[in-house]
Structures are given as structure tokens and as C-alpha cells.
């Protein structure tokens, strides 16, 4: 039976100063919100959040986030929700906070909302969480029967954050179209639980188009904490379009290779989107992309500031043991790499990854782009 499906958050709100409307939108979801944010995030948005909730007649109750969306942290947050008697839980921060809060809100049986302070991943809109071990290795996807009730993004808050967060979001979002295209060709199921809809696949393509046109000027603007039309478009592409596109369009090799990379300690400390971008390069190699397409992607994402070599994610291409570990995890049973329109083995992944550095370095050299710099994980 051919069943296609599309899922999305209840409401998406984006714009400069949107944080001041948080209380208004939360009041439509519950009367006792529990806010989850770490101390750094609360330091720069706490005042505005408090003012917004007070104006809406809502109590202000904040709990800290522990740093990693692990099973242990999720269970701890469920305890915080239960003891507070909250009827809606709100994640304020980045993808890790959001993933932990979605999982905790689901387990606690209450509504949940997200107020991302960066546009670094497509986590805010989805009905799933990526759960890691306490050491930061990928553990599992957890799926929920519904998406967040509210996603609210203040563009100025995003522009005030370091530009590297927006760069990482571009890496995550560019993979959306490459993976949705592969899923569409193979007729595989998506994270939404059915075959991709035309809508999900089209939104993934729109995300790609918006980023190729706007990513570079948007990143430049954010380096000066400015919100321009290009910045607004990139925030929407990274957050909403990529969120809907990956979930209802499908994941394939790029995210599976990201998951594989997390199994090697040398890659820890890199942003999700940085590792995903290397996964995108490897997926293009696996697909036998034309030399022009591969060159264009490597040149563009290098200019954006994303890794296009193993060296830049902390792995030497001649480190066969680490490459094998990544490839084995990426091709594990149940991984999204099996949504590719052809069979992919761990040997295929290892060959693709090992072949990247020499080729990408040559492309960068001929385009007068910086040579790859080795990444050293900060322990």
C-alpha cells in the first residue's frame, strides 16, 4: 500500500523581536510553563522571556539544562516537569536543549514548545529527538506521535549568536535536499512514517535553493550581528524548511555518516552540521556525482566555512581504524544510509571517505580557497 505522509509543528513564528511574543503564544498552550535553558542562554534572553511571560500573566519557572541530550538527562527533566506541575515545557537554546526537552515533554505527557536561540540545526520543528550517550556518541533516534506545538525564533537573538552556529545550520540544511532526493528515488520511508509527499520533497529543494542564494551574505551580516532579508531567509531555511524537508522528505547517507563520525572521539566538539557536511560530500561521492557538481559543492561549502575533508573533523585519511569505525556505524542495520537508491556497504563508505581529502584539497587549491586545517578535539 502506498501511503504518503507529511508532519509539521503546530505554529511557526519568526522575526526580529519575536521573543517578546513568547508569553502570548504560550498562554494558548497552557497556564504553567516550565522553561529549560542553560545559564549562558538565560543570561542573554532571560530578561526578555521573563517580561514576555509576566505580560501574558504566566509564572516564570526556569530549570537548567545539563549539556547533553542523554537518556539520563531526559529522565532528570521528566522529574523536573512532574515536580513543578507544568502543563507545557519550553526549550530555550540550541539543538541539544531542544532534543532533551522534546523527549522529556513526551514522556511527561504534556505539550512542548521550542524557542531556538541559534539556527544551527533543524531540530526545533521535528517530532523526533537524537539521543546521545553521556560521552556524546550517537545512541538512538526517539520518535514522538506529534511535533512541537510552537516553534518561535527571534531573528535578532540568532544574529547576536556567533556566526559559526549559522554556518553549522547551513551544513545541516544543505544535506536535506541531497537526502530527500535520494529517498524520493529509492521510494524509501521517511521519518514521518510513510513515503515522501511532493510537499516534503519540494520544501527540501526550496531549502537548498534559498541557501545557495543567501548563505554567504547572511553569514557576513551575522558576523556584525545584523538582521537582513538574507539572514531571515537562511534562518527559515535552516529551521523550518530543512526541518520539514528532512522529516517528511527523508534522510539518507549524509546523516548516517554523521552518526558514524560521532563514534570516533576525535570528532567530538564539532557541531552537528559540520559533521553532516562531510557526510554530504561522501554521499555525493557514493552517488558518483559529476566532477562539476562535486567541485561546486566543495567550493561553496568551503567558502561558507564548513569541513569538506576528514582532516577537518579530526581524522587522518590514512587512519584506517577510525575510518573503518565510522563506516561500520554509518552502514549499521536500520541506519538511514539504506534509504539510498542503491546498496551501500561499510566498504563503500570507507572508500568514499578515504578518497575525499586528496580530491577536496586539490579543488580548494585550484579555487584559491584555504587548505584544510586539522581539527583537534578540545577535551
GROMACS .gro file of C-alpha atoms in nm:
model
  379
    1UNK     CA    1   0.000   0.000   0.000
    2UNK     CA    2   0.138   0.343  -0.098
    3UNK     CA    3   0.084   0.577   0.195
    4UNK     CA    4   0.246   0.920   0.187
    5UNK     CA    5   0.260   1.145   0.492
    6UNK     CA    6   0.367   1.493   0.596
    7UNK     CA    7   0.404   1.627   0.952
    8UNK     CA    8   0.481   1.974   1.091
    9UNK     CA    9   0.479   2.185   1.410
   10UNK     CA   10   0.152   2.344   1.522
   11UNK     CA   11   0.274   2.702   1.477
   12UNK     CA   12   0.597   2.860   1.349
   13UNK     CA   13   0.683   3.220   1.443
   14UNK     CA   14   0.995   3.403   1.322
   15UNK     CA   15   1.117   3.762   1.317
   16UNK     CA   16   1.315   4.034   1.487
   17UNK     CA   17   1.179   4.078   1.841
   18UNK     CA   18   0.968   3.759   1.828
   19UNK     CA   19   1.090   3.666   2.178
   20UNK     CA   20   0.860   3.938   2.315
   21UNK     CA   21   0.561   3.736   2.186
   22UNK     CA   22   0.663   3.412   2.360
   23UNK     CA   23   0.425   3.462   2.654
   24UNK     CA   24   0.131   3.542   2.423
   25UNK     CA   25   0.179   3.218   2.227
   26UNK     CA   26   0.249   3.003   2.535
   27UNK     CA   27  -0.072   3.124   2.702
   28UNK     CA   28  -0.261   2.947   2.421
   29UNK     CA   29  -0.094   2.618   2.518
   30UNK     CA   30  -0.104   2.616   2.897
   31UNK     CA   31  -0.106   2.817   3.220
   32UNK     CA   32   0.204   2.677   3.392
   33UNK     CA   33   0.508   2.668   3.162
   34UNK     CA   34   0.843   2.520   3.265
   35UNK     CA   35   1.138   2.685   3.089
   36UNK     CA   36   1.456   2.486   3.028
   37UNK     CA   37   1.772   2.682   2.942
   38UNK     CA   38   2.135   2.671   3.044
   39UNK     CA   39   2.291   2.962   3.231
   40UNK     CA   40   2.465   3.112   2.927
   41UNK     CA   41   2.147   3.126   2.716
   42UNK     CA   42   1.940   3.255   3.008
   43UNK     CA   43   2.199   3.529   3.057
   44UNK     CA   44   2.118   3.690   2.723
   45UNK     CA   45   1.746   3.613   2.676
   46UNK     CA   46   1.619   3.563   3.032
   47UNK     CA   47   1.516   3.924   3.087
   48UNK     CA   48   1.305   3.939   2.767
   49UNK     CA   49   1.149   3.597   2.833
   50UNK     CA   50   1.054   3.694   3.189
   51UNK     CA   51   0.899   4.023   3.069
   52UNK     CA   52   0.702   3.844   2.796
   53UNK     CA   53   0.563   3.576   3.030
   54UNK     CA   54   0.478   3.828   3.302
   55UNK     CA   55   0.291   4.042   3.049
   56UNK     CA   56   0.090   3.732   2.948
   57UNK     CA   57   0.010   3.655   3.313
   58UNK     CA   58   0.222   3.342   3.321
   59UNK     CA   59   0.457   3.234   3.604
   60UNK     CA   60   0.832   3.221   3.531
   61UNK     CA   61   0.991   2.890   3.635
   62UNK     CA   62   1.329   2.804   3.481
   63UNK     CA   63   1.533   2.485   3.519
   64UNK     CA   64   1.890   2.429   3.398
   65UNK     CA   65   1.988   2.205   3.104
   66UNK     CA   66   2.269   1.956   3.172
   67UNK     CA   67   2.450   1.987   2.838
   68UNK     CA   68   2.394   1.653   2.657
   69UNK     CA   69   2.055   1.511   2.542
   70UNK     CA   70   2.124   1.172   2.702
   71UNK     CA   71   1.870   0.926   2.845
   72UNK     CA   72   1.981   1.029   3.194
   73UNK     CA   73   1.927   1.399   3.125
   74UNK     CA   74   1.585   1.333   2.968
   75UNK     CA   75   1.474   1.134   3.275
   76UNK     CA   76   1.601   1.411   3.504
   77UNK     CA   77   1.395   1.669   3.313
   78UNK     CA   78   1.085   1.447   3.334
   79UNK     CA   79   1.129   1.464   3.713
   80UNK     CA   80   1.156   1.844   3.700
   81UNK     CA   81   0.837   1.865   3.490
   82UNK     CA   82   0.644   1.631   3.721
   83UNK     CA   83   0.753   1.806   4.042
   84UNK     CA   84   0.671   2.151   3.901
   85UNK     CA   85   0.320   2.055   3.784
   86UNK     CA   86   0.391   2.222   3.448
   87UNK     CA   87   0.145   2.181   3.159
   88UNK     CA   88   0.384   2.298   2.884
   89UNK     CA   89   0.765   2.266   2.872
   90UNK     CA   90   0.971   2.516   2.671
   91UNK     CA   91   1.322   2.460   2.536
   92UNK     CA   92   1.523   2.781   2.506
   93UNK     CA   93   1.864   2.728   2.345
   94UNK     CA   94   2.025   2.508   2.081
   95UNK     CA   95   1.954   2.165   1.933
   96UNK     CA   96   2.076   1.969   2.236
   97UNK     CA   97   1.841   2.151   2.475
   98UNK     CA   98   1.556   2.114   2.226
   99UNK     CA   99   1.609   1.739   2.176
  100UNK     CA  100   1.619   1.676   2.553
  101UNK     CA  101   1.306   1.884   2.616
  102UNK     CA  102   1.103   1.723   2.335
  103UNK     CA  103   1.182   1.377   2.473
  104UNK     CA  104   1.102   1.484   2.831
  105UNK     CA  105   0.778   1.659   2.734
  106UNK     CA  106   0.662   1.348   2.551
  107UNK     CA  107   0.740   1.118   2.844
  108UNK     CA  108   0.575   1.356   3.090
  109UNK     CA  109   0.262   1.366   2.874
  110UNK     CA  110   0.244   1.746   2.838
  111UNK     CA  111   0.270   1.991   2.548
  112UNK     CA  112   0.608   2.122   2.438
  113UNK     CA  113   0.740   2.432   2.265
  114UNK     CA  114   1.079   2.543   2.132
  115UNK     CA  115   1.244   2.885   2.128
  116UNK     CA  116   1.576   2.821   1.950
  117UNK     CA  117   1.842   3.088   2.014
  118UNK     CA  118   2.057   2.969   1.722
  119UNK     CA  119   1.978   2.845   1.369
  120UNK     CA  120   2.233   2.566   1.384
  121UNK     CA  121   2.015   2.256   1.330
  122UNK     CA  122   1.671   2.155   1.203
  123UNK     CA  123   1.580   2.002   1.542
  124UNK     CA  124   1.323   2.267   1.651
  125UNK     CA  125   1.038   2.161   1.420
  126UNK     CA  126   1.064   1.781   1.426
  127UNK     CA  127   0.880   1.503   1.610
  128UNK     CA  128   1.199   1.319   1.699
  129UNK     CA  129   1.500   1.359   1.926
  130UNK     CA  130   1.856   1.246   1.872
  131UNK     CA  131   1.974   1.085   2.195
  132UNK     CA  132   2.345   1.058   2.274
  133UNK     CA  133   2.545   0.871   2.538
  134UNK     CA  134   2.684   1.080   2.823
  135UNK     CA  135   3.013   1.082   2.626
  136UNK     CA  136   2.850   1.235   2.317
  137UNK     CA  137   2.821   0.929   2.092
  138UNK     CA  138   2.502   0.882   1.888
  139UNK     CA  139   2.274   0.635   2.069
  140UNK     CA  140   1.930   0.639   1.906
  141UNK     CA  141   1.651   0.837   1.742
  142UNK     CA  142   1.338   0.867   1.957
  143UNK     CA  143   1.016   0.926   1.766
  144UNK     CA  144   0.708   1.103   1.901
  145UNK     CA  145   0.345   1.091   1.786
  146UNK     CA  146   0.338   1.468   1.723
  147UNK     CA  147   0.555   1.770   1.654
  148UNK     CA  148   0.614   2.067   1.885
  149UNK     CA  149   0.307   2.284   1.945
  150UNK     CA  150   0.510   2.601   1.891
  151UNK     CA  151   0.847   2.698   1.738
  152UNK     CA  152   0.939   3.063   1.797
  153UNK     CA  153   1.262   3.212   1.658
  154UNK     CA  154   1.380   3.566   1.730
  155UNK     CA  155   1.599   3.661   1.433
  156UNK     CA  156   1.794   3.920   1.633
  157UNK     CA  157   1.878   3.663   1.902
  158UNK     CA  158   2.007   3.431   1.625
  159UNK     CA  159   2.208   3.718   1.469
  160UNK     CA  160   2.363   3.800   1.808
  161UNK     CA  161   2.499   3.444   1.844
  162UNK     CA  162   2.841   3.354   1.698
  163UNK     CA  163   2.820   3.317   1.318
  164UNK     CA  164   2.961   2.963   1.346
  165UNK     CA  165   2.617   2.845   1.465
  166UNK     CA  166   2.450   2.974   1.146
  167UNK     CA  167   2.731   2.815   0.940
  168UNK     CA  168   2.666   2.477   1.106
  169UNK     CA  169   2.294   2.514   1.033
  170UNK     CA  170   2.371   2.566   0.665
  171UNK     CA  171   2.567   2.238   0.665
  172UNK     CA  172   2.276   2.053   0.823
  173UNK     CA  173   2.020   2.210   0.587
  174UNK     CA  174   2.213   2.160   0.260
  175UNK     CA  175   2.206   1.785   0.327
  176UNK     CA  176   1.825   1.799   0.337
  177UNK     CA  177   1.782   1.815  -0.040
  178UNK     CA  178   2.059   1.564  -0.118
  179UNK     CA  179   1.896   1.313   0.119
  180UNK     CA  180   1.535   1.386   0.018
  181UNK     CA  181   1.632   1.346  -0.349
  182UNK     CA  182   1.788   1.005  -0.272
  183UNK     CA  183   1.486   0.897  -0.065
  184UNK     CA  184   1.248   1.001  -0.341
  185UNK     CA  185   1.446   0.799  -0.597
  186UNK     CA  186   1.457   0.487  -0.381
  187UNK     CA  187   1.094   0.506  -0.265
  188UNK     CA  188   1.205   0.465   0.099
  189UNK     CA  189   1.005   0.565   0.404
  190UNK     CA  190   1.073   0.894   0.581
  191UNK     CA  191   1.095   0.985   0.949
  192UNK     CA  192   0.725   1.079   0.922
  193UNK     CA  193   0.641   0.709   0.881
  194UNK     CA  194   0.533   0.691   0.517
  195UNK     CA  195   0.661   0.759   0.168
  196UNK     CA  196   0.765   1.120   0.096
  197UNK     CA  197   0.498   1.366  -0.016
  198UNK     CA  198   0.560   1.604  -0.306
  199UNK     CA  199   0.539   1.879  -0.042
  200UNK     CA  200   0.816   1.739   0.178
  201UNK     CA  201   1.049   1.685  -0.118
  202UNK     CA  202   0.972   2.031  -0.263
  203UNK     CA  203   1.043   2.202   0.070
  204UNK     CA  204   1.379   2.022   0.087
  205UNK     CA  205   1.465   2.158  -0.261
  206UNK     CA  206   1.349   2.508  -0.163
  207UNK     CA  207   1.578   2.497   0.141
  208UNK     CA  208   1.873   2.414  -0.090
  209UNK     CA  209   1.788   2.694  -0.337
  210UNK     CA  210   1.748   2.956  -0.062
  211UNK     CA  211   2.085   2.865   0.090
  212UNK     CA  212   2.282   2.876  -0.235
  213UNK     CA  213   2.147   3.228  -0.295
  214UNK     CA  214   2.162   3.368   0.057
  215UNK     CA  215   2.406   3.180   0.284
  216UNK     CA  216   2.722   3.382   0.214
  217UNK     CA  217   2.568   3.731   0.253
  218UNK     CA  218   2.370   3.613   0.559
  219UNK     CA  219   2.682   3.480   0.734
  220UNK     CA  220   2.862   3.810   0.664
  221UNK     CA  221   2.569   4.006   0.812
  222UNK     CA  222   2.555   3.787   1.125
  223UNK     CA  223   2.929   3.844   1.182
  224UNK     CA  224   2.818   4.203   1.255
  225UNK     CA  225   2.501   4.091   1.443
  226UNK     CA  226   2.279   4.238   1.172
  227UNK     CA  227   1.939   4.104   1.058
  228UNK     CA  228   1.895   4.143   0.682
  229UNK     CA  229   1.646   3.981   0.440
  230UNK     CA  230   1.917   3.722   0.357
  231UNK     CA  231   1.954   3.639   0.729
  232UNK     CA  232   1.576   3.592   0.766
  233UNK     CA  233   1.572   3.359   0.465
  234UNK     CA  234   1.863   3.149   0.592
  235UNK     CA  235   1.711   3.118   0.940
  236UNK     CA  236   1.388   2.993   0.783
  237UNK     CA  237   1.577   2.753   0.552
  238UNK     CA  238   1.788   2.613   0.838
  239UNK     CA  239   1.499   2.580   1.081
  240UNK     CA  240   1.161   2.539   0.910
  241UNK     CA  241   1.231   2.429   0.551
  242UNK     CA  242   1.508   2.188   0.649
  243UNK     CA  243   1.303   2.062   0.945
  244UNK     CA  244   1.001   1.980   0.731
  245UNK     CA  245   1.220   1.862   0.443
  246UNK     CA  246   1.431   1.613   0.637
  247UNK     CA  247   1.139   1.471   0.833
  248UNK     CA  248   0.884   1.441   0.553
  249UNK     CA  249   1.135   1.421   0.264
  250UNK     CA  250   1.370   1.160   0.408
  251UNK     CA  251   1.723   1.107   0.543
  252UNK     CA  252   1.989   0.903   0.361
  253UNK     CA  253   2.370   0.874   0.365
  254UNK     CA  254   2.478   1.218   0.492
  255UNK     CA  255   2.316   1.184   0.836
  256UNK     CA  256   2.415   0.818   0.870
  257UNK     CA  257   2.778   0.918   0.811
  258UNK     CA  258   2.735   1.197   1.069
  259UNK     CA  259   2.618   0.933   1.318
  260UNK     CA  260   2.919   0.720   1.228
  261UNK     CA  261   3.155   1.014   1.286
  262UNK     CA  262   3.024   1.054   1.643
  263UNK     CA  263   3.162   0.706   1.721
  264UNK     CA  264   3.518   0.842   1.694
  265UNK     CA  265   3.621   1.056   1.993
  266UNK     CA  266   3.846   1.275   1.774
  267UNK     CA  267   3.532   1.432   1.616
  268UNK     CA  268   3.369   1.530   1.946
  269UNK     CA  269   3.322   1.903   1.997
  270UNK     CA  270   3.232   1.968   1.633
  271UNK     CA  271   2.882   2.096   1.559
  272UNK     CA  272   2.621   1.855   1.415
  273UNK     CA  273   2.609   2.046   1.083
  274UNK     CA  274   2.987   2.040   1.042
  275UNK     CA  275   2.991   1.660   1.052
  276UNK     CA  276   2.678   1.639   0.836
  277UNK     CA  277   2.852   1.843   0.564
  278UNK     CA  278   3.131   1.588   0.539
  279UNK     CA  279   2.852   1.328   0.515
  280UNK     CA  280   2.706   1.524   0.222
  281UNK     CA  281   3.041   1.526   0.039
  282UNK     CA  282   3.071   1.150   0.097
  283UNK     CA  283   2.712   1.094  -0.024
  284UNK     CA  284   2.791   1.280  -0.349
  285UNK     CA  285   3.097   1.054  -0.394
  286UNK     CA  286   2.884   0.743  -0.330
  287UNK     CA  287   2.632   0.866  -0.589
  288UNK     CA  288   2.904   0.912  -0.848
  289UNK     CA  289   2.822   1.283  -0.876
  290UNK     CA  290   2.962   1.461  -1.181
  291UNK     CA  291   3.303   1.627  -1.126
  292UNK     CA  292   3.133   1.966  -1.176
  293UNK     CA  293   2.866   1.901  -0.910
  294UNK     CA  294   3.122   1.773  -0.660
  295UNK     CA  295   3.357   2.065  -0.726
  296UNK     CA  296   3.075   2.318  -0.692
  297UNK     CA  297   2.959   2.171  -0.358
  298UNK     CA  298   3.311   2.155  -0.214
  299UNK     CA  299   3.390   2.513  -0.325
  300UNK     CA  300   3.062   2.654  -0.191
  301UNK     CA  301   3.066   2.480   0.146
  302UNK     CA  302   3.436   2.562   0.197
  303UNK     CA  303   3.351   2.930   0.132
  304UNK     CA  304   3.066   2.901   0.384
  305UNK     CA  305   3.320   2.771   0.639
  306UNK     CA  306   3.223   2.403   0.658
  307UNK     CA  307   3.455   2.098   0.664
  308UNK     CA  308   3.495   1.916   0.332
  309UNK     CA  309   3.775   1.678   0.440
  310UNK     CA  310   3.829   1.410   0.706
  311UNK     CA  311   4.127   1.614   0.830
  312UNK     CA  312   3.892   1.896   0.933
  313UNK     CA  313   3.684   1.664   1.152
  314UNK     CA  314   3.987   1.524   1.333
  315UNK     CA  315   4.053   1.204   1.134
  316UNK     CA  316   4.359   1.142   0.916
  317UNK     CA  317   4.262   0.978   0.586
  318UNK     CA  318   4.532   0.713   0.645
  319UNK     CA  319   4.383   0.627   0.987
  320UNK     CA  320   4.217   0.310   0.858
  321UNK     CA  321   4.093   0.207   1.203
  322UNK     CA  322   3.894   0.530   1.259
  323UNK     CA  323   3.763   0.536   0.901
  324UNK     CA  324   3.651   0.173   0.939
  325UNK     CA  325   3.474   0.256   1.270
  326UNK     CA  326   3.286   0.545   1.106
  327UNK     CA  327   3.193   0.335   0.802
  328UNK     CA  328   3.074   0.038   1.010
  329UNK     CA  329   2.850   0.259   1.226
  330UNK     CA  330   2.718   0.451   0.922
  331UNK     CA  331   2.618   0.130   0.743
  332UNK     CA  332   2.471  -0.043   1.050
  333UNK     CA  333   2.134  -0.214   1.015
  334UNK     CA  334   1.849   0.036   1.049
  335UNK     CA  335   2.063   0.337   0.955
  336UNK     CA  336   1.924   0.590   0.708
  337UNK     CA  337   2.204   0.513   0.459
  338UNK     CA  338   1.984   0.223   0.345
  339UNK     CA  339   1.741   0.481   0.200
  340UNK     CA  340   1.991   0.539  -0.083
  341UNK     CA  341   1.862   0.416  -0.422
  342UNK     CA  342   2.136   0.150  -0.433
  343UNK     CA  343   2.300  -0.084  -0.182
  344UNK     CA  344   2.573   0.076   0.031
  345UNK     CA  345   2.820  -0.132   0.235
  346UNK     CA  346   3.066  -0.021   0.501
  347UNK     CA  347   3.347  -0.078   0.248
  348UNK     CA  348   3.176   0.166   0.009
  349UNK     CA  349   3.156   0.429   0.284
  350UNK     CA  350   3.521   0.377   0.383
  351UNK     CA  351   3.632   0.415   0.020
  352UNK     CA  352   3.426   0.733  -0.025
  353UNK     CA  353   3.560   0.889   0.296
  354UNK     CA  354   3.923   0.798   0.225
  355UNK     CA  355   3.902   0.941  -0.129
  356UNK     CA  356   3.775   1.282  -0.019
  357UNK     CA  357   4.080   1.458   0.126
  358UNK     CA  358   4.316   1.447  -0.171
  359UNK     CA  359   4.041   1.545  -0.415
  360UNK     CA  360   3.888   1.822  -0.199
  361UNK     CA  361   4.233   1.969  -0.125
  362UNK     CA  362   4.307   1.988  -0.498
  363UNK     CA  363   3.969   2.151  -0.572
  364UNK     CA  364   4.025   2.409  -0.295
  365UNK     CA  365   4.376   2.483  -0.419
  366UNK     CA  366   4.260   2.546  -0.776
  367UNK     CA  367   3.982   2.776  -0.646
  368UNK     CA  368   4.229   2.967  -0.422
  369UNK     CA  369   4.039   2.855  -0.111
  370UNK     CA  370   4.213   2.780   0.221
  371UNK     CA  371   4.387   2.444   0.263
  372UNK     CA  372   4.228   2.208   0.519
  373UNK     CA  373   4.343   2.260   0.879
  374UNK     CA  374   4.349   1.957   1.114
  375UNK     CA  375   4.082   1.964   1.384
  376UNK     CA  376   4.188   1.881   1.739
  377UNK     CA  377   3.905   1.793   1.980
  378UNK     CA  378   3.903   2.002   2.297
  379UNK     CA  379   3.888   1.765   2.593
   0.00000   0.00000   0.00000
